[in-house]
Short mmCIF file of C-alpha atoms and ligand atoms in Angstrom, two decimals:
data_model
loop_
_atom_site.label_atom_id
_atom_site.label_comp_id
_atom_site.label_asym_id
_atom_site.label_seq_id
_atom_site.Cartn_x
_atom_site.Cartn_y
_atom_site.Cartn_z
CA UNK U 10 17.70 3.79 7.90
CA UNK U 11 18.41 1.83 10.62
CA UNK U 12 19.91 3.40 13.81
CA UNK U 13 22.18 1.93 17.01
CA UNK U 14 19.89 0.17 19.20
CA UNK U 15 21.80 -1.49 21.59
CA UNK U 16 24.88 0.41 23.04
CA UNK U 17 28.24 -0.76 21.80
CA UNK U 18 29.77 -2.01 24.20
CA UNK U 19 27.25 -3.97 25.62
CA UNK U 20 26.66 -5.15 22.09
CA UNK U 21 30.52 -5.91 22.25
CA UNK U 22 29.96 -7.70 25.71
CA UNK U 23 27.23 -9.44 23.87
CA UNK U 24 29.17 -10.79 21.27
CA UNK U 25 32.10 -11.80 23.59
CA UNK U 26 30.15 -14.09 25.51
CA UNK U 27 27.95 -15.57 22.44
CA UNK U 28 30.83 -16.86 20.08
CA UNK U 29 34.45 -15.57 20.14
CA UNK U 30 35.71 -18.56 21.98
CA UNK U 31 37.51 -19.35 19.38
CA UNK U 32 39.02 -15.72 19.00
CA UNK U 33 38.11 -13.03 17.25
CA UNK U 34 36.52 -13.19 13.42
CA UNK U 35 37.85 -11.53 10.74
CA UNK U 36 36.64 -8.76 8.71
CA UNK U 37 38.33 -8.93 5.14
CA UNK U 38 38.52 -5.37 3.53
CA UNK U 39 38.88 -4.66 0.09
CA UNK U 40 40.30 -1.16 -0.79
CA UNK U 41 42.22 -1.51 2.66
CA UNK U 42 45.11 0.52 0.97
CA UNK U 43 42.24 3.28 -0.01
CA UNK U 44 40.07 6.04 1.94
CA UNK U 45 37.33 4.22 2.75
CA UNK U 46 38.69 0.70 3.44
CA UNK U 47 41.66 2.13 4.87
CA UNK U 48 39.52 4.26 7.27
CA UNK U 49 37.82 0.68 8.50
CA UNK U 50 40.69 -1.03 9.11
CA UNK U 51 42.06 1.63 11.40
CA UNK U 52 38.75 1.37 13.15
CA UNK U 53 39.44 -2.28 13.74
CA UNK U 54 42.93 -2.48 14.37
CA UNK U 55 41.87 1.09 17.02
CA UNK U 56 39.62 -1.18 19.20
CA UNK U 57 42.25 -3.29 20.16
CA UNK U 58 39.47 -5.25 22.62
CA UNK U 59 36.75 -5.40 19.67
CA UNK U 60 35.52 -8.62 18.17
CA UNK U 61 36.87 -8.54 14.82
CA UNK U 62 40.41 -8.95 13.67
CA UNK U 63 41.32 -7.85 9.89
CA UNK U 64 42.28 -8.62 6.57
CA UNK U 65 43.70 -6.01 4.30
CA UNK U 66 43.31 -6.81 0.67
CA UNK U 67 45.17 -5.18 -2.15
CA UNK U 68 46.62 -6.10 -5.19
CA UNK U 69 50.12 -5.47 -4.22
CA UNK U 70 51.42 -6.92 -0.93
CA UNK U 71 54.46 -4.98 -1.23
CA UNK U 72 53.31 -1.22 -1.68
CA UNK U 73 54.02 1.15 0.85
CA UNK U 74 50.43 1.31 1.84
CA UNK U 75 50.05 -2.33 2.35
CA UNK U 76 53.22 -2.54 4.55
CA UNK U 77 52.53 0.23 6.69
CA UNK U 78 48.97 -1.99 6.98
CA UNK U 79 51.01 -5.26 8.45
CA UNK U 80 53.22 -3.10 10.60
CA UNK U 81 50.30 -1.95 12.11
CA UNK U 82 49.09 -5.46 12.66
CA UNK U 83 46.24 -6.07 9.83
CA UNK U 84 46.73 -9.47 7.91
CA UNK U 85 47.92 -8.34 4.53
CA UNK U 86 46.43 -10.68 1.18
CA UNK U 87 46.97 -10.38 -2.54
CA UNK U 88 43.38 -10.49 -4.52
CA UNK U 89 42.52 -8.58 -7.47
CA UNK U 90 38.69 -7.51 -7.92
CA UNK U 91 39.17 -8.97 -11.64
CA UNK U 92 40.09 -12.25 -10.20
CA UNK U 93 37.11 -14.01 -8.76
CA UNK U 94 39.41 -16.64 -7.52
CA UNK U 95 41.66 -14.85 -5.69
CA UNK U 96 38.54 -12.88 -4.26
CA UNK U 97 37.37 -15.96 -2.84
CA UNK U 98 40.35 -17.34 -1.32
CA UNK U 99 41.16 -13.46 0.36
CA UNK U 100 36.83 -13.78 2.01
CA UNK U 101 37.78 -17.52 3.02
CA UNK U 102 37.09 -17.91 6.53
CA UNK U 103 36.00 -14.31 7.02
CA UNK U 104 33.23 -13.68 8.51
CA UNK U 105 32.93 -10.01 7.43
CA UNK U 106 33.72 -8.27 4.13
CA UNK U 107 33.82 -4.62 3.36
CA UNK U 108 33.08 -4.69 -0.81
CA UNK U 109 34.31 -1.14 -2.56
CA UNK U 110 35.18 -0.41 -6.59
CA UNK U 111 37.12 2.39 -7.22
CA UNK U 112 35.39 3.95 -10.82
CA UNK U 113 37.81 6.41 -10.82
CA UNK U 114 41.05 4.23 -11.45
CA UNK U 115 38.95 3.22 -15.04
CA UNK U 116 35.85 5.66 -15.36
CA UNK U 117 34.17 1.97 -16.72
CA UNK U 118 30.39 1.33 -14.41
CA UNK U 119 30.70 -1.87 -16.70
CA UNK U 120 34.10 -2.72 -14.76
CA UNK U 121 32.55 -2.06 -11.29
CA UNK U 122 29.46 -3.36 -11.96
CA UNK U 123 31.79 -7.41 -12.77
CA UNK U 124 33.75 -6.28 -9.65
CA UNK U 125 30.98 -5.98 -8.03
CA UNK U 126 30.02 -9.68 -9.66
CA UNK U 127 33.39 -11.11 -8.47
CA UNK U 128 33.05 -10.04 -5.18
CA UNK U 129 29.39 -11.14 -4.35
CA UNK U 130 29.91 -14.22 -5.54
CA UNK U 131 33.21 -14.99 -3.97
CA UNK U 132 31.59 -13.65 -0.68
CA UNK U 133 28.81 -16.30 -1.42
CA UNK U 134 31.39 -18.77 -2.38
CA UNK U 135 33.35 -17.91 0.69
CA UNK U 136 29.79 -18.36 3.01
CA UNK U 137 30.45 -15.16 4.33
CA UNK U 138 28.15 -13.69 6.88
CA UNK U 139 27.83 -10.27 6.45
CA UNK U 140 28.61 -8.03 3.35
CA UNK U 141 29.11 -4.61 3.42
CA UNK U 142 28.55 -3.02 -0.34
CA UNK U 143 30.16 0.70 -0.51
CA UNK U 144 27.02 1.69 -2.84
CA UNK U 145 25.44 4.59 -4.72
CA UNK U 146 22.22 5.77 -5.78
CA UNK U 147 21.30 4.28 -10.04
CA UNK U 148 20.30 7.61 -10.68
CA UNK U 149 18.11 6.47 -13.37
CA UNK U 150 14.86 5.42 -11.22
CA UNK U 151 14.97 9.15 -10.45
CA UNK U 152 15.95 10.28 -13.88
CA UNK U 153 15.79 8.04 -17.24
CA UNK U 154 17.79 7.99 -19.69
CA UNK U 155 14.95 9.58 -21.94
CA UNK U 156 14.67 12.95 -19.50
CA UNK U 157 17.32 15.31 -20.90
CA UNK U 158 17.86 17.72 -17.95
CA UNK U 159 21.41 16.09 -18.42
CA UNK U 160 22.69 14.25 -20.96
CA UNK U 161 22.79 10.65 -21.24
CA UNK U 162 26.60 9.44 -20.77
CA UNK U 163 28.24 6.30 -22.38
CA UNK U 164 25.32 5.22 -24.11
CA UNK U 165 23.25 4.01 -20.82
CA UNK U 166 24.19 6.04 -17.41
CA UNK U 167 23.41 9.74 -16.35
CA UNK U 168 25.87 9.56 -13.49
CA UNK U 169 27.89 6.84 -14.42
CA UNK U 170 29.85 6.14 -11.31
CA UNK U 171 26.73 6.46 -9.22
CA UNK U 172 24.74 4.44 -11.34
CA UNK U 173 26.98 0.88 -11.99
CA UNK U 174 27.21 0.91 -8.21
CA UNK U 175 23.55 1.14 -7.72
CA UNK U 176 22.98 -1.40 -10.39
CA UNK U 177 25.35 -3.55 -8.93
CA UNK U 178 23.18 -3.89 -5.57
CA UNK U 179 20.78 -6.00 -6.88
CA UNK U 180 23.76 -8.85 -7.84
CA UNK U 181 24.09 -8.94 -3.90
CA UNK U 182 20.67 -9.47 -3.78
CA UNK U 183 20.18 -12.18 -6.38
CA UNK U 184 23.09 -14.08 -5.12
CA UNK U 185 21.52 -14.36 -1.45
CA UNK U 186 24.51 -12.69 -0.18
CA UNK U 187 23.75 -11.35 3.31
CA UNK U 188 24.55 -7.19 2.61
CA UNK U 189 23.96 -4.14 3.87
CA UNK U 190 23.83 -1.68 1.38
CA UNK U 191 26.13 1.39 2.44
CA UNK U 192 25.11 4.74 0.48
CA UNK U 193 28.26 7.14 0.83
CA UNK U 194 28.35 10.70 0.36
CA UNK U 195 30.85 13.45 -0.87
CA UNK U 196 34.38 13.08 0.71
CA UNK U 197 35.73 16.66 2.12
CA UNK U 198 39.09 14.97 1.71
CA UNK U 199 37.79 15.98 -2.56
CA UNK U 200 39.25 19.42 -1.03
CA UNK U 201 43.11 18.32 -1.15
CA UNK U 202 43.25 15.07 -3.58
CA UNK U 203 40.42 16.18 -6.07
CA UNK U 204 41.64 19.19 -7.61
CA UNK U 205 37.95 20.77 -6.03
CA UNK U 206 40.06 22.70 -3.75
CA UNK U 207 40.08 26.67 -3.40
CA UNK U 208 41.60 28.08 -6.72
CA UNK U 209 42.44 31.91 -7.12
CA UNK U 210 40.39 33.37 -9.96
CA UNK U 211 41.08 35.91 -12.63
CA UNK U 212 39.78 38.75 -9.48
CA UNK U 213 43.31 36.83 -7.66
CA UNK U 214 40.32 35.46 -4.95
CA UNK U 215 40.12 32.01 -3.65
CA UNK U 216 36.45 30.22 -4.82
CA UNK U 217 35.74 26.59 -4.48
CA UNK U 218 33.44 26.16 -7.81
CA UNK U 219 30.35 23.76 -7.48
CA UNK U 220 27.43 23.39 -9.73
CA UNK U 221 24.92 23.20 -7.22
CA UNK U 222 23.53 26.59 -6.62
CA UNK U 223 21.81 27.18 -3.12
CA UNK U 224 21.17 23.59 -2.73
CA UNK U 225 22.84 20.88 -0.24
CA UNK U 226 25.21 18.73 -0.96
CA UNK U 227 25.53 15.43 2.12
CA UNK U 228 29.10 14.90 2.59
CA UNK U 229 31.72 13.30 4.89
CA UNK U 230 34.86 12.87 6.24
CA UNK U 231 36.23 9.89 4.48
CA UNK U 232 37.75 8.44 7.57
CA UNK U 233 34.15 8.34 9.03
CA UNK U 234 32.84 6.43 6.30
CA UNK U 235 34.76 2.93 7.59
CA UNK U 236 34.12 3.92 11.41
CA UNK U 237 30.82 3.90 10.29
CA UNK U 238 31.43 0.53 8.52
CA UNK U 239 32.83 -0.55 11.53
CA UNK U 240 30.06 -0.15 13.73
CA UNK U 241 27.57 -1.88 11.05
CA UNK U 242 29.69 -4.96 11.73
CA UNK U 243 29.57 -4.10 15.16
CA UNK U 244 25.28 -4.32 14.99
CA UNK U 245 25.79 -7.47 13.22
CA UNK U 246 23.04 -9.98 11.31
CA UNK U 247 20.12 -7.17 12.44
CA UNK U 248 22.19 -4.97 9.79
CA UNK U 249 21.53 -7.45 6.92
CA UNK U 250 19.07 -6.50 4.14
CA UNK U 251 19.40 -3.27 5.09
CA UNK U 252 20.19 0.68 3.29
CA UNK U 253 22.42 2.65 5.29
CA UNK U 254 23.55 6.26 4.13
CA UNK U 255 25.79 8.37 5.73
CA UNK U 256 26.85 11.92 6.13
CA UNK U 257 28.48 14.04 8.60
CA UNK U 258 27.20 17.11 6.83
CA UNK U 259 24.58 18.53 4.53
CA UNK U 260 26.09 21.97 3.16
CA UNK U 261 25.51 24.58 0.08
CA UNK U 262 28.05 25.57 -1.33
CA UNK U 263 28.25 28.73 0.16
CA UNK U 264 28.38 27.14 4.18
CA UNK U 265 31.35 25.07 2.75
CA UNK U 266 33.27 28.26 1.27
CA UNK U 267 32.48 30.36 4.83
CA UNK U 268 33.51 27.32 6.56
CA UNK U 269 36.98 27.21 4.82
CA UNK U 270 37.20 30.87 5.12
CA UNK U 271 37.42 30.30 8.21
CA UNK U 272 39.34 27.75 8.91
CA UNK U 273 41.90 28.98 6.42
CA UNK U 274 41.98 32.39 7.83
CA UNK U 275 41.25 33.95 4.12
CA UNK U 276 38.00 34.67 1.81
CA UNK U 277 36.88 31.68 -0.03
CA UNK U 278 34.09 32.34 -1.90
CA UNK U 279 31.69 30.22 -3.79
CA UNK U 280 31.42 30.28 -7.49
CA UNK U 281 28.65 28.82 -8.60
CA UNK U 282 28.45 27.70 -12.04
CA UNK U 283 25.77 25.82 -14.07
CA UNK U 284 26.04 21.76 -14.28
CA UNK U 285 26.69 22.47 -17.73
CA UNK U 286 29.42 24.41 -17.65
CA UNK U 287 31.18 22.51 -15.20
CA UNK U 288 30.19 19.40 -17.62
CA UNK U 289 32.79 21.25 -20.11
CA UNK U 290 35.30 21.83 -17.38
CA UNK U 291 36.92 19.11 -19.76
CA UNK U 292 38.73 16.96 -17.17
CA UNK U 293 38.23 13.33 -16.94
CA UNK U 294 35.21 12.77 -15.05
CA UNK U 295 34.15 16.13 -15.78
CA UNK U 296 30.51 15.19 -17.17
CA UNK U 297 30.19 12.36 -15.21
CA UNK U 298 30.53 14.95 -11.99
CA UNK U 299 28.29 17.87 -13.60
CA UNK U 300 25.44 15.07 -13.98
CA UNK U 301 26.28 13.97 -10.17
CA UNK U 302 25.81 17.27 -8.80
CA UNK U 303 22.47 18.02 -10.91
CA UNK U 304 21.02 14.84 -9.45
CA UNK U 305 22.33 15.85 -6.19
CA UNK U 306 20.83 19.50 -6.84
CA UNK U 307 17.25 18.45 -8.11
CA UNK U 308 16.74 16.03 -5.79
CA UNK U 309 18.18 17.75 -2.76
CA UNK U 310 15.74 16.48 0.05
CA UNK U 311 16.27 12.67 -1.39
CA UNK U 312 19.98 12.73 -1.15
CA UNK U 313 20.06 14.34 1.94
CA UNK U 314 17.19 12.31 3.70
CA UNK U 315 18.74 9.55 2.38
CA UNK U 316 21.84 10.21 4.38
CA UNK U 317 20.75 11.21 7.68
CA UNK U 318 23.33 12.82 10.02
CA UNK U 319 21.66 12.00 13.21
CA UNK U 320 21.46 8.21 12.68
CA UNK U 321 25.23 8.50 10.98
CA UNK U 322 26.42 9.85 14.47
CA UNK U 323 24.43 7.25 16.51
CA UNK U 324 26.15 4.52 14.31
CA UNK U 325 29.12 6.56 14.67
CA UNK U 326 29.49 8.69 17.97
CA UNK U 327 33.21 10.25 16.47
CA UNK U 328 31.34 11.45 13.44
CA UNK U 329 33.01 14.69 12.34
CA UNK U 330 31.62 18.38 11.11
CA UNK U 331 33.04 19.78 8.61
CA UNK U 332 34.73 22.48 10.88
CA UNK U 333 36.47 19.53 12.67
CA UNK U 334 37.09 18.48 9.56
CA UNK U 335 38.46 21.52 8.28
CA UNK U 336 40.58 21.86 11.80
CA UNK U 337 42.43 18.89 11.32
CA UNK U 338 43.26 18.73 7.85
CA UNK U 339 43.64 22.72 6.49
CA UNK U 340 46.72 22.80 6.61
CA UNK U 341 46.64 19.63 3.71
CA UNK U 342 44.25 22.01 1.08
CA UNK U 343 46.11 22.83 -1.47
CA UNK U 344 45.27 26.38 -2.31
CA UNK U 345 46.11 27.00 -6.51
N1 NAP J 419 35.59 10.89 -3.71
C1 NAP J 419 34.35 10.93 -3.25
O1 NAP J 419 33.83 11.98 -2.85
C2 NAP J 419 33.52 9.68 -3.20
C3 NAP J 419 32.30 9.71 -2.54
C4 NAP J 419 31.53 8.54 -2.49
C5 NAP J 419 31.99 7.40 -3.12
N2 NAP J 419 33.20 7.41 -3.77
C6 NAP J 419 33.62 6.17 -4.43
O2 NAP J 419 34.70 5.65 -3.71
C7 NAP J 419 35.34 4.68 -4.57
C8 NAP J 419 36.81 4.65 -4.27
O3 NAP J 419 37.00 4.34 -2.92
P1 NAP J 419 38.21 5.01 -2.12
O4 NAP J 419 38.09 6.50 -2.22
O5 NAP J 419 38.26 4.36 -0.81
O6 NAP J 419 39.44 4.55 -3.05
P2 NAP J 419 40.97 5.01 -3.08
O7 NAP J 419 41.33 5.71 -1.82
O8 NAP J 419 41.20 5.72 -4.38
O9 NAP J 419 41.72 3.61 -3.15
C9 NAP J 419 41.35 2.65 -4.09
C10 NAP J 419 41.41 1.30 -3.43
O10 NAP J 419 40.83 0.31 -4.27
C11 NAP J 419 41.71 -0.78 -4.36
N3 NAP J 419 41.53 -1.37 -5.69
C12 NAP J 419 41.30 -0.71 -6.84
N4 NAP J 419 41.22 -1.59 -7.86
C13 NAP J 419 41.39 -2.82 -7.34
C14 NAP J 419 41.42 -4.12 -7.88
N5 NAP J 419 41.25 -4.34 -9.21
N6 NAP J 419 41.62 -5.17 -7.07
C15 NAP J 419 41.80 -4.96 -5.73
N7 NAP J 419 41.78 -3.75 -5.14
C16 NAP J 419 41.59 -2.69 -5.95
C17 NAP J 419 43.09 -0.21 -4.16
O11 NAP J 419 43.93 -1.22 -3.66
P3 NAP J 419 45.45 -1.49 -4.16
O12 NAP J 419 45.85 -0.36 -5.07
O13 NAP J 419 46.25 -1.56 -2.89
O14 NAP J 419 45.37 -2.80 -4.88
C18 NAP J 419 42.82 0.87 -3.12
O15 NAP J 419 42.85 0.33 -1.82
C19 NAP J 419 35.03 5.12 -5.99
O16 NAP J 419 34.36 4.10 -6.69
C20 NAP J 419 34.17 6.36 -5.83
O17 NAP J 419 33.13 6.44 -6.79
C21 NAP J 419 33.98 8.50 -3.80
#
C-alpha cells in the first residue's frame, strides 16, 4: 500500500501553483447522503482552502440529507447508479469521483457489480481523472466456490457483498479508468445502526456476539473512511493504479467488548459463536455476514495486512481508535 510521501500541505501548495487558476476542481461523490461519501464530503467542504470543491450525488435532491448537503455548501445533483446517463452528466467536468454501491439497500452483487458498470464507464465517458472505487476483497481467489468451509451463497459468491465489489474492480480496469482501488474495513458505527450492538442475554448481561473467535477483525470509524478518501485525492495521479486498505483498528472480539465496557461504564462481554450459527441468526444478510467473518477469521493476517493502520494514519493524520471512537459516539449505542 502506498503511503503519504509528500506532506499535505506542501502537496496542497503544490497543486495551487500547478493548475487551480481556474479555481478549484471538483470531486463528484456518489453516496454523498451515506457514511462513507458523506464522511468525504465533509472532508472537502472542512478544508475550506483545499483544492477541490464538491458534488454531492443522490437520487433525491430534496431529502433531508441532500439539503442539509447544499446548506453546507456542496453542489447537490440528481443521478441514479441504474442510470448510466445521468451518471455521466453528474462526473461531467469533475475531475474526481468517489464510486460506492450500497449491497445492503438490495443484497443483489449482480446489482453492484452493473453499478459498478454504470459508473466506470460514465467516469470514462465523463474523462475523469481520478476514480476512487469503495472496494472489497472477491473472496473467492482465497476460497472457491468448490471449498466448503462455508457454503456457497446465491449460486456463485461465498461473501456476496464482498465478492461483486471485488469483481467489479477489474471493469475499472478494463475500461482504462484511472482508479485507485479503496479496500474498506468494518464500520464501528455497525455498533448503533447494525443491530451488532451490545444485547442483554438470557444471564440479563450485555455481549456483543461475533463469529470470529480469538481472531482480528480491521475496522474503522466510518467518518475516517472519506478523510481517508480525501487525502487519496489529495496525493493525486501517483494514487492511480493503486490498492489502498484502511483501518483504524485491528481488534478480537474480546478488545472490542473491554473497550465498550469501558467506555460504557458496564460489562460487555464477548459471545463468541460459530460462523455457522450466526449464519442461522436468520436476518437478512445473516449468511452473507457469517461467511464474511469466516473469511475474515481464516485469513486473519491477509485482511489485516491488507489494511494497514500505520499507512491509514499517514494518509490520514485524524485517524481514530476505537476508544476515541467509542468516546464520541457511546452515548449513540443502543444497548437492547
Ligand atoms: N457497514 C460496514 O461495516 C461496511 C464496511 C465496509 C463496506 N461497506 C459497504 O458500504 C456500502 C454502503 O456504503 P455506506 O455505508 O456509505 O452507505 P449508506 O450510508 O447506507 O448510504 C447509501 C448511499 O448510497 C446512495 N445510493 C444507494 N443507491 C443508489 C443509487 N441507485 N443511485 C444513487 N445513489 C445511491 C444513497 O444515496 P441517496 O439515498 O441519497 O440516493 C446513500 O448516499 C455497502 O455496499 C457495504 O457493503 C459497509
Amino acid at each position: 500500500m502506498a503511503t503519504r510521501k509528500t506532506p499535505r500541505r506542501t502537496k496542497k501548495a503544490a497543486d495551487k501553483k500547478s493548475g487551480t487558476a481556474t479555481g478549484k476542481r471538483i470531486i463528484a461523490v456518489v453516496g454523498a447522503t451515506g457514511a462513507q461519501g458523506g464522511g468525504l464530503v465533509r472532508a472537502i467542504l472542512n478544508d475550506k482552502n483545499g483544492p477541490f470543491t464538491v458534488r454531492a450525488i443522490t437520487r433525491n435532491v430534496n431529502s433531508e440529507k441532500a439539503k442539509a448537503l447544499a446548506d453546507a455548501g456542496a453542489e447537490v445533483v440528481a443521478a441514479d447508479l441504474d442510470d448510466v446517463k445521468s451518471l455521466k452528466k453528474a462526473f461531467e467536468g469533475a475531475y474526481g469521483a468517489f464510486c460506492v454501491t450500497n449491497f445492503w439497500e438490495h443484497l443483489k452483487p449482480e446489482k453492484e457489480i452493473s453499478q459498478a458498470r454504470n459508473m466506470a464507464e460514465a467516469a470514462k465517458d465523463a474523462g475523469v481523472k481520478h476514480v476512487i472505487w469503495s472496494t472489497l476483497e472477491d473472496t473467492r481467489k482465497s476460497i472457491p466456490l468448490s471449498d466448503d468451509r462455508m457454503p456457497t451463497l446465491m449460486g456463485k459468491y461465498k461473501v456476496p457483498h464482498f465478492d461483486g465489489k471485488g469483481e467489479a474492480n477489474d471493469i475499472f480496469t478494463q475500461l482504462g479508468v484511472p482508479t485507485t482501488f479503496l479496500v474498506t474495513s468494518f464500520y464501528w458505527e455497525n455498533f448503533i445502526y447494525f443491530g451488532m450492538g451490545p444485547k442483554k442475554g438470557a444471564d440479563g448481561k450485555l455481549a456483543i456476539t461475533l463469529p470470529m473467535g480469538t481472531k482480528k477483525l480491521p475496522s474503522i470509524a466510518a467518518e475516517d473512511i472519506g478523510k481517508t478518501a480525501y487525502a487519496i485525492f489529495e496525493e493525486g495521479s501517483e494514487m492511480i493504479g493503486k490498492t489502498v486498505g484502511i483501518a483504524g483498528g485491528h481488534l478480537t472480539g474480546a478488545q472490542m467488548a473491554k473497550a465498550l465496557s469501558k467506555a460504557l461504564g458496564q460489562q460487555v462481554n464477548y459471545n463468541a459463536v460459530p460462523p455457522a450459527a450466526f449464519r442461522g441468526f436468520g436476518f437478512p444478510g445473516a449468511e452473507d455476514l457469517g461467511n464474511m467473518f469466516q473469511f475474515n477469521s481464516e485469513f486473519e493476517q491477509d485482511c489485516c495486512d491488507a489494511r494497514n493502520i500505520s499507512e491509514t494514519k499517514s494518509l490520514n493524520p485524524e485517524l481514530m481508535t476505537f476508544d476515541r471512537w467509542l468516546a464520541e459516539n457511546k452515548s449513540r449505542i443502543p444497548l437492547g
